[in-house]
Coordinates of C-alpha atoms in Angstrom, one line a residue:
Chain A
M1 CA -192.3 108.9 172.8
K2 CA -193.6 105.6 174.4
P3 CA -197.0 104.5 173.2
C4 CA -199.9 105.0 175.6
T5 CA -201.1 101.7 177.0
V6 CA -204.2 100.8 179.4
E7 CA -204.1 97.1 180.9
F8 CA -206.9 95.7 182.9
L9 CA -205.9 93.2 185.4
A10 CA -209.3 91.6 186.5
D11 CA -207.9 89.3 188.9
K12 CA -206.4 91.9 190.8
N13 CA -208.9 94.6 190.4
L14 CA -206.0 96.6 188.9
I15 CA -205.7 99.0 186.0
I16 CA -202.5 99.7 184.6
V17 CA -201.5 102.8 182.7
A18 CA -198.1 103.6 181.0
G19 CA -196.5 105.6 178.4
D20 CA -196.3 109.2 177.2
W21 CA -200.0 110.8 177.5
V22 CA -199.2 113.8 175.8
M23 CA -200.2 116.0 172.6
G24 CA -198.9 114.0 169.5
N25 CA -199.3 110.7 170.9
V26 CA -202.4 108.7 170.3
T27 CA -204.1 108.0 173.6
P28 CA -206.7 105.6 174.5
N29 CA -210.2 106.7 174.5
F30 CA -212.2 105.8 177.5
M31 CA -215.1 104.6 175.5
S32 CA -212.8 101.8 173.9
V33 CA -211.7 100.5 177.3
R34 CA -215.0 100.5 178.8
H35 CA -216.3 97.3 177.3
S36 CA -213.3 95.3 178.7
L37 CA -214.2 96.7 182.0
A38 CA -217.7 96.1 182.2
A39 CA -218.5 92.5 183.2
P40 CA -215.8 91.4 185.9
L41 CA -215.4 94.5 187.9
S42 CA -216.8 94.5 191.5
G43 CA -216.0 96.1 194.5
E44 CA -212.7 98.3 194.2
L45 CA -210.7 99.2 191.7
N46 CA -206.9 100.5 192.0
I47 CA -204.8 102.3 189.3
Q48 CA -201.2 101.9 189.0
A49 CA -199.1 104.5 186.9
D50 CA -195.8 103.5 187.9
A51 CA -194.6 103.5 184.0
L52 CA -196.5 106.5 183.1
K53 CA -193.7 108.7 181.5
S54 CA -195.4 112.1 180.9
W55 CA -199.1 113.2 180.8
D56 CA -201.2 116.4 179.9
S57 CA -204.9 117.1 180.4
R58 CA -206.2 114.2 178.0
F59 CA -204.9 111.7 181.0
V60 CA -206.7 113.6 183.7
L61 CA -209.6 113.2 181.4
F62 CA -209.3 109.8 180.6
V63 CA -209.1 109.2 184.7
Y64 CA -211.9 111.5 185.3
E65 CA -214.1 109.3 182.8
L66 CA -213.0 106.4 184.3
Q67 CA -213.9 107.7 188.0
T68 CA -217.3 108.7 187.0
Y69 CA -217.9 105.5 185.7
C70 CA -216.8 103.8 188.6
Q71 CA -219.1 106.1 190.5
E72 CA -222.2 105.3 188.3
K73 CA -221.5 101.6 189.1
G74 CA -221.0 102.1 193.0
I75 CA -217.2 100.9 192.6
T76 CA -214.7 102.5 195.1
F77 CA -212.0 103.9 192.8
N78 CA -208.6 104.3 194.4
L79 CA -206.5 107.0 193.1
S80 CA -203.5 106.7 195.2
G81 CA -201.6 104.9 192.4
L82 CA -201.3 108.3 190.2
P83 CA -198.9 111.1 190.7
A84 CA -199.7 113.1 193.3
S85 CA -200.2 116.1 190.9
A86 CA -202.8 114.5 189.1
Q87 CA -204.6 113.2 192.2
G88 CA -204.6 117.3 193.0
L89 CA -206.3 118.0 189.7
L90 CA -208.9 115.2 190.1
K91 CA -209.8 116.5 193.5
Q92 CA -210.2 119.9 192.4
V93 CA -212.3 118.8 189.5
S94 CA -214.7 116.9 192.1
A95 CA -214.6 120.1 194.4
F96 CA -217.2 121.6 193.0
P97 CA -221.1 120.5 193.1
V98 CA -222.3 119.5 189.6
R99 CA -225.0 122.0 188.6
E100 CA -227.8 119.8 187.2
S101 CA -230.4 122.4 186.6
G102 CA -227.5 124.6 184.6
N103 CA -227.8 122.3 181.2
K104 CA -229.6 124.6 178.8
Q105 CA -232.3 122.6 176.7
I106 CA -233.7 124.3 173.8
P107 CA -237.1 122.3 172.8
P108 CA -237.5 121.5 169.3
K109 CA -240.2 124.0 168.0
S110 CA -243.1 123.1 165.5
F111 CA -243.7 125.1 162.3
A112 CA -246.9 126.6 163.7
A113 CA -245.0 127.6 167.1
S114 CA -242.0 129.1 165.1
I115 CA -244.7 131.2 163.1
G116 CA -246.3 132.2 166.3
V117 CA -242.7 133.2 167.9
K118 CA -241.8 135.2 164.8
T119 CA -245.4 137.2 164.7
Q120 CA -244.8 138.0 168.4
A121 CA -241.5 139.1 167.9
L122 CA -242.9 141.3 164.8
V123 CA -245.4 142.8 166.8
H124 CA -242.8 143.7 169.7
Q125 CA -240.8 145.0 167.4
S126 CA -243.2 147.7 165.6
T127 CA -244.7 148.8 169.1
D128 CA -240.8 149.2 169.9
V129 CA -240.4 151.5 166.9
F130 CA -243.8 153.5 167.9
N131 CA -242.7 153.7 171.4
F132 CA -239.0 155.2 170.1
V133 CA -240.5 157.6 167.9
G134 CA -243.0 158.7 170.6
E135 CA -240.0 159.1 173.1
V136 CA -238.1 161.4 170.5
C137 CA -241.3 163.3 169.8
L138 CA -241.5 164.0 173.3
S139 CA -238.0 165.1 173.7
L140 CA -238.6 167.4 170.6
S141 CA -241.2 169.1 172.1
R142 CA -238.8 169.6 175.1
F143 CA -236.4 170.9 172.8
V144 CA -238.4 173.4 171.4
R145 CA -239.6 174.7 174.8
G146 CA -236.0 175.0 175.6
K147 CA -236.1 172.2 178.4
A148 CA -234.3 169.3 176.8
S149 CA -230.5 169.5 178.0
F150 CA -227.7 168.3 175.9
R151 CA -224.3 169.7 175.5
Q152 CA -224.0 172.4 172.7
Q153 CA -220.4 171.2 172.0
D154 CA -222.1 167.7 171.4
L155 CA -224.1 169.0 168.7
W156 CA -221.4 171.1 166.9
L157 CA -219.3 167.7 166.7
M158 CA -222.1 166.0 165.2
I159 CA -222.7 168.6 162.8
Q160 CA -218.9 168.8 161.8
D161 CA -219.1 164.6 161.6
C162 CA -221.9 164.5 159.3
G163 CA -221.6 167.6 157.3
P164 CA -218.0 168.9 156.6
N165 CA -216.4 165.4 157.4
A166 CA -218.8 163.7 154.7
L167 CA -217.9 165.9 151.8
G168 CA -215.2 163.7 150.3
I169 CA -217.5 160.9 149.8
V170 CA -220.6 162.8 149.0
T171 CA -218.4 164.7 146.3
L172 CA -217.2 161.3 144.7
I173 CA -220.3 159.3 144.4
S174 CA -222.7 162.3 143.2
V175 CA -219.9 163.3 140.2
L176 CA -220.0 159.8 139.3
V177 CA -223.9 159.6 139.7
G178 CA -224.1 162.6 137.3
L179 CA -221.6 160.8 134.8
I180 CA -223.8 157.7 134.7
L181 CA -227.1 159.5 134.2
A182 CA -225.4 161.9 131.5
F183 CA -224.0 158.5 129.8
V184 CA -227.2 156.3 129.7
G185 CA -229.2 159.3 128.7
A186 CA -226.9 160.6 126.0
M187 CA -227.0 156.8 124.3
Q188 CA -230.7 157.0 124.1
L189 CA -231.4 160.9 123.1
K190 CA -228.7 160.7 120.7
I191 CA -230.9 158.4 118.5
F192 CA -233.5 161.1 118.0
G193 CA -230.3 163.8 118.0
A194 CA -231.5 165.3 121.1
Q195 CA -228.3 165.1 123.1
I196 CA -228.9 168.8 124.4
Y197 CA -231.7 167.0 126.7
V198 CA -229.1 165.1 128.6
A199 CA -229.2 168.6 130.6
N200 CA -232.8 168.1 131.5
L201 CA -232.4 164.5 132.2
V202 CA -229.3 164.7 134.6
G203 CA -230.7 168.0 136.2
L204 CA -234.1 167.0 137.1
G205 CA -232.8 163.5 138.1
M206 CA -230.3 164.8 140.3
V207 CA -232.4 167.4 141.9
R208 CA -235.6 165.5 142.4
E209 CA -234.2 162.0 143.1
M210 CA -230.7 160.9 143.0
G211 CA -229.4 163.8 145.1
A212 CA -231.4 163.1 148.2
M213 CA -231.4 159.3 147.6
M214 CA -227.7 158.7 147.2
T215 CA -226.6 161.5 150.1
A216 CA -229.1 159.5 152.2
I217 CA -227.9 156.2 151.7
I218 CA -224.1 157.1 151.9
M219 CA -225.1 158.8 155.4
A220 CA -227.1 155.7 156.3
G221 CA -224.0 153.7 155.8
R222 CA -221.7 156.2 157.2
T223 CA -223.3 158.1 159.9
G224 CA -226.3 155.7 161.0
A225 CA -223.9 152.8 161.5
S226 CA -221.8 155.0 163.6
Y227 CA -224.6 156.3 165.6
A228 CA -225.7 152.8 166.2
S229 CA -222.1 151.5 167.4
Q230 CA -221.7 154.3 169.4
L231 CA -224.5 154.2 171.4
G232 CA -224.5 150.4 171.3
S233 CA -221.2 150.5 173.0
M234 CA -222.2 153.0 175.5
Q235 CA -225.1 150.5 176.3
V236 CA -222.4 147.7 176.6
N237 CA -220.1 150.3 179.2
E238 CA -223.5 151.1 181.1
E239 CA -222.8 154.8 180.2
I240 CA -226.5 155.2 179.3
D241 CA -227.5 153.9 182.8
A242 CA -224.9 156.3 184.2
L243 CA -227.0 159.1 182.5
K244 CA -230.4 157.7 183.4
T245 CA -229.4 157.5 187.1
L246 CA -228.2 161.2 186.9
G247 CA -231.8 162.0 185.9
I248 CA -230.6 163.0 182.5
S249 CA -232.9 161.6 179.4
P250 CA -230.7 159.5 177.0
I251 CA -232.7 160.4 174.6
D252 CA -232.5 164.2 174.9
F253 CA -228.8 163.9 175.6
L254 CA -227.8 161.4 173.0
V255 CA -230.3 161.0 170.1
L256 CA -231.6 164.7 169.8
P257 CA -228.1 166.1 169.0
R258 CA -227.7 163.5 166.3
L259 CA -231.0 163.8 165.0
I260 CA -230.5 167.6 164.7
A261 CA -227.3 167.4 163.2
L262 CA -228.5 165.0 160.5
V263 CA -231.7 166.9 159.5
L264 CA -229.7 170.2 159.3
M265 CA -227.0 168.7 157.5
L266 CA -228.7 166.2 155.1
P267 CA -230.2 168.8 152.9
L268 CA -227.3 171.2 152.7
L269 CA -225.3 167.9 151.6
C270 CA -228.2 167.1 149.2
I271 CA -227.8 170.7 147.5
Y272 CA -224.3 170.1 147.2
A273 CA -224.6 167.0 145.7
D274 CA -227.4 168.1 143.1
F275 CA -224.5 170.6 141.8
L276 CA -221.8 167.9 141.8
G277 CA -224.0 165.7 140.1
I278 CA -225.1 168.2 137.3
L279 CA -221.1 168.9 137.1
G280 CA -220.9 165.2 136.3
G281 CA -223.4 165.3 133.4
L282 CA -221.6 168.5 132.2
L283 CA -218.2 166.8 131.8
V284 CA -219.7 163.8 130.0
S285 CA -221.8 166.3 127.5
V286 CA -218.6 168.4 127.0
T287 CA -216.2 165.9 126.2
L288 CA -218.7 163.2 124.6
L289 CA -221.6 165.3 122.9
D290 CA -220.1 168.4 121.8
I291 CA -222.2 170.5 123.6
S292 CA -220.6 173.8 125.2
V293 CA -220.6 174.5 128.6
M294 CA -222.8 177.4 128.0
E295 CA -225.3 175.5 126.3
Y296 CA -225.5 173.0 128.7
V297 CA -226.0 175.6 131.5
V298 CA -228.7 177.5 129.9
Q299 CA -230.6 174.2 129.1
T300 CA -230.4 173.2 132.7
K301 CA -231.3 176.3 134.0
S302 CA -234.2 176.3 131.7
A303 CA -235.1 172.8 132.8
L304 CA -235.0 173.6 136.5
Q305 CA -237.3 175.3 138.9
L306 CA -237.2 176.5 142.4
G307 CA -239.8 174.0 143.1
D308 CA -238.0 170.7 142.0
F309 CA -235.0 171.8 144.4
A310 CA -237.9 171.9 147.1
T311 CA -239.0 168.5 146.4
G312 CA -235.4 167.2 146.8
L313 CA -234.9 169.2 150.0
I314 CA -238.1 167.9 151.7
K315 CA -237.0 164.5 150.7
S316 CA -233.6 164.8 152.1
S317 CA -234.8 166.5 155.6
V318 CA -237.3 163.1 155.9
F319 CA -234.2 161.0 155.1
G320 CA -232.4 162.7 157.5
V321 CA -234.8 161.8 160.1
L322 CA -235.1 158.3 159.3
V323 CA -231.4 157.8 158.9
A324 CA -231.2 159.2 162.6
I325 CA -233.8 157.5 163.9
S326 CA -232.9 154.0 162.6
G327 CA -229.1 154.7 163.8
C328 CA -230.2 155.8 167.2
M329 CA -232.8 153.3 167.6
S330 CA -230.9 150.1 167.1
G331 CA -228.1 151.6 169.3
M332 CA -230.2 152.2 172.2
R333 CA -232.0 149.0 172.1
S334 CA -228.6 147.2 171.4
G335 CA -227.8 144.2 173.8
R336 CA -224.8 144.0 176.1
S337 CA -222.2 141.9 174.2
S338 CA -219.7 142.8 171.8
S339 CA -221.5 141.0 169.0
S340 CA -225.0 142.7 169.5
V341 CA -223.1 145.9 168.9
G342 CA -222.1 144.7 165.3
D343 CA -225.9 143.4 165.2
A344 CA -226.8 146.9 166.1
A345 CA -224.7 148.4 163.2
T346 CA -225.8 146.0 160.6
S347 CA -229.8 146.7 161.7
A348 CA -229.0 150.3 161.5
V349 CA -228.0 150.5 157.9
V350 CA -230.6 148.1 156.6
A351 CA -233.5 149.9 158.4
G352 CA -231.9 153.1 157.4
I353 CA -231.9 152.0 153.6
V354 CA -235.2 150.3 153.3
S355 CA -237.0 153.1 155.0
I356 CA -235.3 155.9 152.8
V357 CA -236.6 153.9 149.7
I358 CA -240.0 153.2 150.9
A359 CA -240.1 157.0 152.1
D360 CA -238.7 158.0 148.7
A361 CA -241.2 156.0 146.8
S362 CA -244.2 157.3 149.1
L363 CA -243.0 161.0 148.5
T364 CA -242.8 160.4 144.7
V365 CA -246.3 159.3 144.6
I366 CA -247.5 162.2 146.7
Y367 CA -245.7 164.9 144.9
Q368 CA -247.5 163.4 141.6
I369 CA -250.9 163.7 143.4
I370 CA -250.3 167.2 144.8
G371 CA -248.5 168.3 141.4
L372 CA -245.5 169.2 142.7
Chain B
M1 CA -182.2 127.2 192.8
K2 CA -185.2 126.7 190.6
P3 CA -184.5 127.2 186.8
V4 CA -185.4 130.4 185.3
Q5 CA -188.4 130.8 183.2
I6 CA -188.4 134.2 182.1
E7 CA -185.5 136.9 182.3
V8 CA -186.0 140.6 181.7
K9 CA -183.0 142.5 181.0
N10 CA -182.4 146.2 181.2
L11 CA -186.1 146.5 179.9
T12 CA -187.5 150.3 179.2
M13 CA -191.4 150.4 178.2
A14 CA -192.7 153.5 176.8
Y15 CA -195.5 154.7 174.8
D16 CA -193.9 156.8 172.0
D17 CA -191.8 159.2 174.0
F18 CA -193.4 158.7 177.3
I19 CA -191.1 156.4 179.5
I20 CA -193.1 154.2 181.8
Q21 CA -190.5 152.1 183.4
E22 CA -186.8 152.2 182.7
N23 CA -184.0 149.6 183.7
L24 CA -186.0 146.5 184.7
N25 CA -184.2 143.6 185.6
F26 CA -185.6 140.7 186.9
K27 CA -185.8 136.8 186.8
I28 CA -189.2 134.5 187.0
H29 CA -188.3 131.1 188.2
Q30 CA -190.2 128.0 187.3
G31 CA -192.8 127.1 189.8
D32 CA -193.1 130.5 191.2
I33 CA -196.0 132.5 191.8
F34 CA -194.6 135.8 190.5
I35 CA -196.4 139.1 191.5
V36 CA -196.1 142.3 189.8
M37 CA -197.2 145.0 192.1
G38 CA -197.3 148.6 192.0
G39 CA -199.8 151.7 192.2
N40 CA -202.3 152.4 189.5
G41 CA -200.6 153.5 186.2
C42 CA -197.2 152.4 187.2
G43 CA -197.1 150.2 184.0
K44 CA -198.0 146.6 185.7
S45 CA -200.5 145.8 182.7
T46 CA -197.7 147.2 180.3
L47 CA -195.0 145.0 181.5
L48 CA -197.7 142.1 181.2
R49 CA -198.0 143.1 177.8
H50 CA -194.3 143.1 177.2
L51 CA -193.7 139.6 178.8
L52 CA -196.5 138.0 176.5
G53 CA -195.0 139.6 173.6
L54 CA -198.1 141.7 172.5
K55 CA -195.8 145.0 172.8
S56 CA -192.1 145.1 171.7
P57 CA -189.7 146.6 174.2
M58 CA -188.1 150.2 173.7
A59 CA -185.0 148.8 174.7
G60 CA -183.7 145.8 176.7
E61 CA -184.7 142.1 176.2
V62 CA -187.3 139.4 177.3
W63 CA -185.7 136.2 177.6
Y64 CA -188.0 132.9 177.7
Q65 CA -185.4 130.3 179.0
T66 CA -183.0 130.4 176.2
T67 CA -184.3 132.1 173.9
N68 CA -185.0 136.2 173.2
L69 CA -188.4 136.9 172.5
W70 CA -187.8 139.9 170.1
Q71 CA -185.0 138.4 168.1
M72 CA -186.7 135.4 166.7
N73 CA -188.9 135.5 163.8
E74 CA -192.7 136.0 164.1
H75 CA -193.4 132.2 163.8
D76 CA -191.2 131.0 166.6
R77 CA -192.8 133.8 168.6
H78 CA -196.0 132.6 168.4
K79 CA -195.0 129.2 169.3
I80 CA -193.6 130.5 172.3
M81 CA -196.7 132.6 172.9
R82 CA -199.0 129.6 172.6
R83 CA -197.2 128.0 175.8
N84 CA -198.3 131.0 177.6
G85 CA -201.9 131.2 179.1
V86 CA -203.5 134.6 180.0
M87 CA -206.7 135.4 182.0
Y88 CA -207.4 139.2 181.1
Q89 CA -209.0 141.7 183.5
S90 CA -212.7 141.0 182.8
G91 CA -212.1 137.4 181.2
A92 CA -212.0 138.7 177.8
L93 CA -214.2 135.6 176.5
W94 CA -215.5 135.8 173.1
S95 CA -219.0 136.7 173.3
S96 CA -220.5 135.0 170.3
L97 CA -219.2 131.7 171.7
T98 CA -220.6 129.5 174.6
L99 CA -218.1 128.9 177.1
A100 CA -217.5 125.5 175.8
E101 CA -216.8 126.8 172.5
N102 CA -214.5 129.4 174.1
I103 CA -212.3 126.7 175.5
A104 CA -212.4 124.5 172.5
L105 CA -211.3 127.3 170.1
P106 CA -207.5 127.1 170.9
L107 CA -207.7 123.0 171.0
Q108 CA -209.2 123.2 167.5
E109 CA -206.9 125.5 166.3
Y110 CA -203.8 124.1 167.6
T111 CA -204.3 120.5 168.1
D112 CA -205.6 117.7 165.6
L113 CA -207.9 116.0 168.6
S114 CA -211.2 114.6 167.4
H115 CA -214.3 116.6 168.1
D116 CA -215.3 114.5 171.2
E117 CA -212.1 114.5 172.8
I118 CA -212.0 118.5 172.4
K119 CA -215.6 118.5 173.9
G120 CA -214.0 116.0 177.1
L121 CA -211.3 118.4 177.5
A122 CA -213.6 121.6 177.7
Y123 CA -215.8 119.7 180.0
L124 CA -212.8 119.0 182.2
K125 CA -211.3 122.6 182.1
L126 CA -214.7 123.8 183.1
A127 CA -215.0 121.2 185.9
L128 CA -211.6 122.4 187.0
V129 CA -212.9 125.9 187.7
G130 CA -216.5 124.5 189.0
L131 CA -218.6 125.7 185.6
V132 CA -219.9 122.1 185.0
G133 CA -223.5 122.6 183.8
F134 CA -222.7 125.9 182.1
E135 CA -221.1 124.5 178.8
E136 CA -223.8 125.9 176.5
Y137 CA -223.9 129.4 178.4
Y138 CA -222.8 132.6 176.6
P139 CA -220.6 134.6 178.6
A140 CA -223.3 137.7 178.8
E141 CA -225.3 135.0 180.6
I142 CA -223.2 134.2 183.5
S143 CA -221.9 136.6 186.6
G144 CA -218.7 138.3 186.7
G145 CA -217.1 136.0 188.8
M146 CA -218.1 133.2 186.7
Q147 CA -216.7 135.1 183.6
K148 CA -213.2 135.4 185.5
R149 CA -213.4 131.5 186.3
A150 CA -214.1 130.7 182.5
G151 CA -211.4 133.2 181.5
L152 CA -209.1 130.9 183.8
A153 CA -210.2 127.8 182.2
R154 CA -209.7 129.0 178.6
A155 CA -206.0 130.1 179.6
L156 CA -205.6 126.3 180.7
A157 CA -206.9 125.1 177.4
L158 CA -203.6 124.3 176.2
D159 CA -202.0 123.2 179.2
P160 CA -199.7 126.1 179.6
D161 CA -196.3 126.3 180.7
I162 CA -196.7 129.8 182.1
L163 CA -199.9 131.4 183.5
F164 CA -200.5 135.2 183.2
F165 CA -203.2 137.0 185.5
D166 CA -204.2 140.3 185.0
E167 CA -205.9 141.6 188.1
P168 CA -207.6 138.2 188.6
S169 CA -209.3 139.6 192.0
A170 CA -210.6 142.8 190.5
G171 CA -213.9 143.0 190.5
L172 CA -214.6 140.2 192.7
D173 CA -216.1 139.8 196.2
P174 CA -213.9 138.8 198.8
V175 CA -215.2 135.4 199.1
S176 CA -214.8 134.9 195.3
A177 CA -211.5 136.4 195.4
K178 CA -210.6 133.8 198.0
L179 CA -212.0 131.1 196.0
L180 CA -209.8 132.3 192.9
D181 CA -206.8 132.3 194.8
D182 CA -207.2 129.1 196.2
L183 CA -207.9 127.7 192.6
I184 CA -204.6 129.2 191.7
L185 CA -202.6 127.6 194.4
S186 CA -204.5 124.1 193.6
I187 CA -203.3 124.4 189.8
Q188 CA -200.1 125.7 190.6
A189 CA -199.5 122.7 193.0
S190 CA -200.9 120.0 190.7
L191 CA -199.3 121.4 187.5
G192 CA -196.3 123.1 188.8
T193 CA -197.2 126.1 186.4
T194 CA -195.3 129.2 186.7
I195 CA -197.8 131.7 187.5
V196 CA -197.3 135.9 186.8
V197 CA -200.0 137.8 188.7
V198 CA -200.2 141.5 188.2
T199 CA -202.2 142.9 191.0
H200 CA -202.6 145.4 193.7
D201 CA -205.0 143.1 195.8
L202 CA -203.2 143.0 199.4
P203 CA -204.8 139.9 200.6
S204 CA -204.6 138.0 197.5
L205 CA -200.6 139.0 197.1
F206 CA -199.8 137.7 200.5
A207 CA -201.6 134.7 200.3
I208 CA -200.5 133.5 197.0
G209 CA -196.9 135.3 195.9
T210 CA -193.7 133.7 196.5
D211 CA -192.0 136.4 194.6
A212 CA -192.8 139.7 193.5
I213 CA -191.5 142.7 192.1
F214 CA -192.6 146.7 193.0
L215 CA -192.9 149.0 190.4
D216 CA -192.8 152.7 191.3
S217 CA -194.4 155.2 189.1
S218 CA -192.3 158.0 190.2
S219 CA -188.8 157.0 190.1
R220 CA -190.1 154.9 187.0
T221 CA -188.2 151.6 188.0
L222 CA -188.4 148.6 190.1
I223 CA -187.5 149.4 193.8
A224 CA -188.1 146.1 195.5
Q225 CA -188.1 142.4 194.8
G226 CA -188.8 139.3 197.1
A227 CA -191.3 137.4 198.4
P228 CA -194.2 139.8 199.6
K229 CA -194.1 138.5 203.1
D230 CA -190.5 139.2 203.5
L231 CA -191.0 142.8 201.6
L232 CA -193.4 143.5 204.5
K233 CA -191.2 142.6 207.5
E234 CA -187.7 143.7 205.6
C235 CA -188.1 146.1 202.9
N236 CA -187.2 149.8 204.3
N237 CA -188.3 151.7 201.1
P238 CA -191.5 153.9 202.3
V239 CA -192.9 153.7 199.4
V240 CA -193.3 149.9 199.2
Q241 CA -194.1 149.9 203.0
Q242 CA -197.1 152.3 202.4
F243 CA -198.4 150.3 199.7
L244 CA -197.9 147.1 201.7
N245 CA -199.7 148.7 204.9
R246 CA -202.5 150.2 203.0
G247 CA -201.2 154.0 203.5
E248 CA -201.1 153.6 207.2
S249 CA -197.9 153.6 209.1
P250 CA -196.2 150.3 209.0
I251 CA -197.1 148.0 212.1
N252 CA -195.7 144.8 212.1
G253 CA -198.1 141.9 212.3
I254 CA -201.1 143.6 210.6
I255 CA -201.2 140.7 208.1
N256 CA -200.3 137.6 209.6
A257 CA -199.8 136.0 206.4

């Protein structure tokens, strides 16, 4: 490859370019040539490229910058010395008018202004949540009156997706949580020789707290995220607009079946998780603590009352609503690009888990107060 | 005769057992604007994916000059693929990057140019398609026609030897479609790039095509080959005539291309 050269003959108003202006070769930067042009140039500038072997876009860029520079200085730049194809490209570049107003400029924000913007966004978001919840309530009331329209098939599919299809992961997680509870409890209770109370600990822990909480968190990561990305990509494909133009409420048609499916399935999954957690505790007790299966079962039975199950079930229904609402809302409010679908899924999971934990804390306090 | 850029030999395309096209044989010559036409679902886009190296053929070969695309190792294949520029149907711009970043990405990945040079080149490519001033815009903030032109600018980023277009005029108004055709012609004229266009837009294919093949979905193979204007005049195949005359009975001179 021949090195690239730029030579400026001031007396002839001529610039001579030569060499291989291609990738892999060092090409001169226009800025470095510019100062040698500055003083002597006037009237007209010609370019000669007889010794130019080969070139790519960087050559065109160089000449384009030269051309722009000449325009600024009021110099006529004569392209005719260039290869015809390069001339064609340069004409193409100049063929479109420059759109000055297009340049986006983001003014720097002061600290106070950014606090203001954040606050406004927060206010906007919270009103948005209330709006959405309101819309869902209206839709629910339509459903109760039998006026909400969605495809029954959809509901069954949703139920299958967030019920039976989730059993595998719920099984694994809840057995392990039961094991962990039993382990931690056994270490402490052994000191007092009260190993048998591991059954109380695991039973009450699973039924009142962990069963509902763990299934809800699994479902927030699994189903909430999938709701958000499904609805988000429907938003991107304008499928939601298509529903609206047909006069079908997207809340009725899309959100309602998902909400109902989760609210129905989460308590069932919760009960399932409760029993498997107790099973996990039993495994630890039988293998490590020399408690017989019968002893453990009897102790668990005496520790648990039906009311305990009710507290867990109420919690899991509430969590179902929260997971469904945060998933569907993130999806419905998603933007129209592929990255915003990802953002929607993220915010669905984050909002889902945060709201689950807050609701769990509040419900536990309320149970204490009313003595459940 | 112009040198052959791509040669397809006995190509059979299939998705699992479902055969889409069989026994395709054709050559794409350097500097041509080669049109792949045919009705919906005849396998035009699938053929494009085979030519690009995105899908391996069921049987047959795709040759780039003197190399068989599917007999080389992956590294060499990627090298060849990098010499192709592709404009996808809906632009396929990366939505999380601005237009300038979209064009800069291939340059950053495959060249060791400085930041300023890349910025300059991205500006130049956008200027080439008439999008100066939109460098900092995200794809979602510009119109569909602009997205297509930005897609073209990205396809041009690495100065490709061959440019592929998947339905360039789909979704564009006639004026914008014409502008894009002119752009394709002027880029071809100045760079001498070989261009492969998948389309069924009649005005566009008559305006730009210098060679073409016609894929038929019922017989599942190539039934006509030649410049679109010649096919309109000379091809006797009723399917091709129907296609080129928009389903009306062939009357010579409807399109004075």
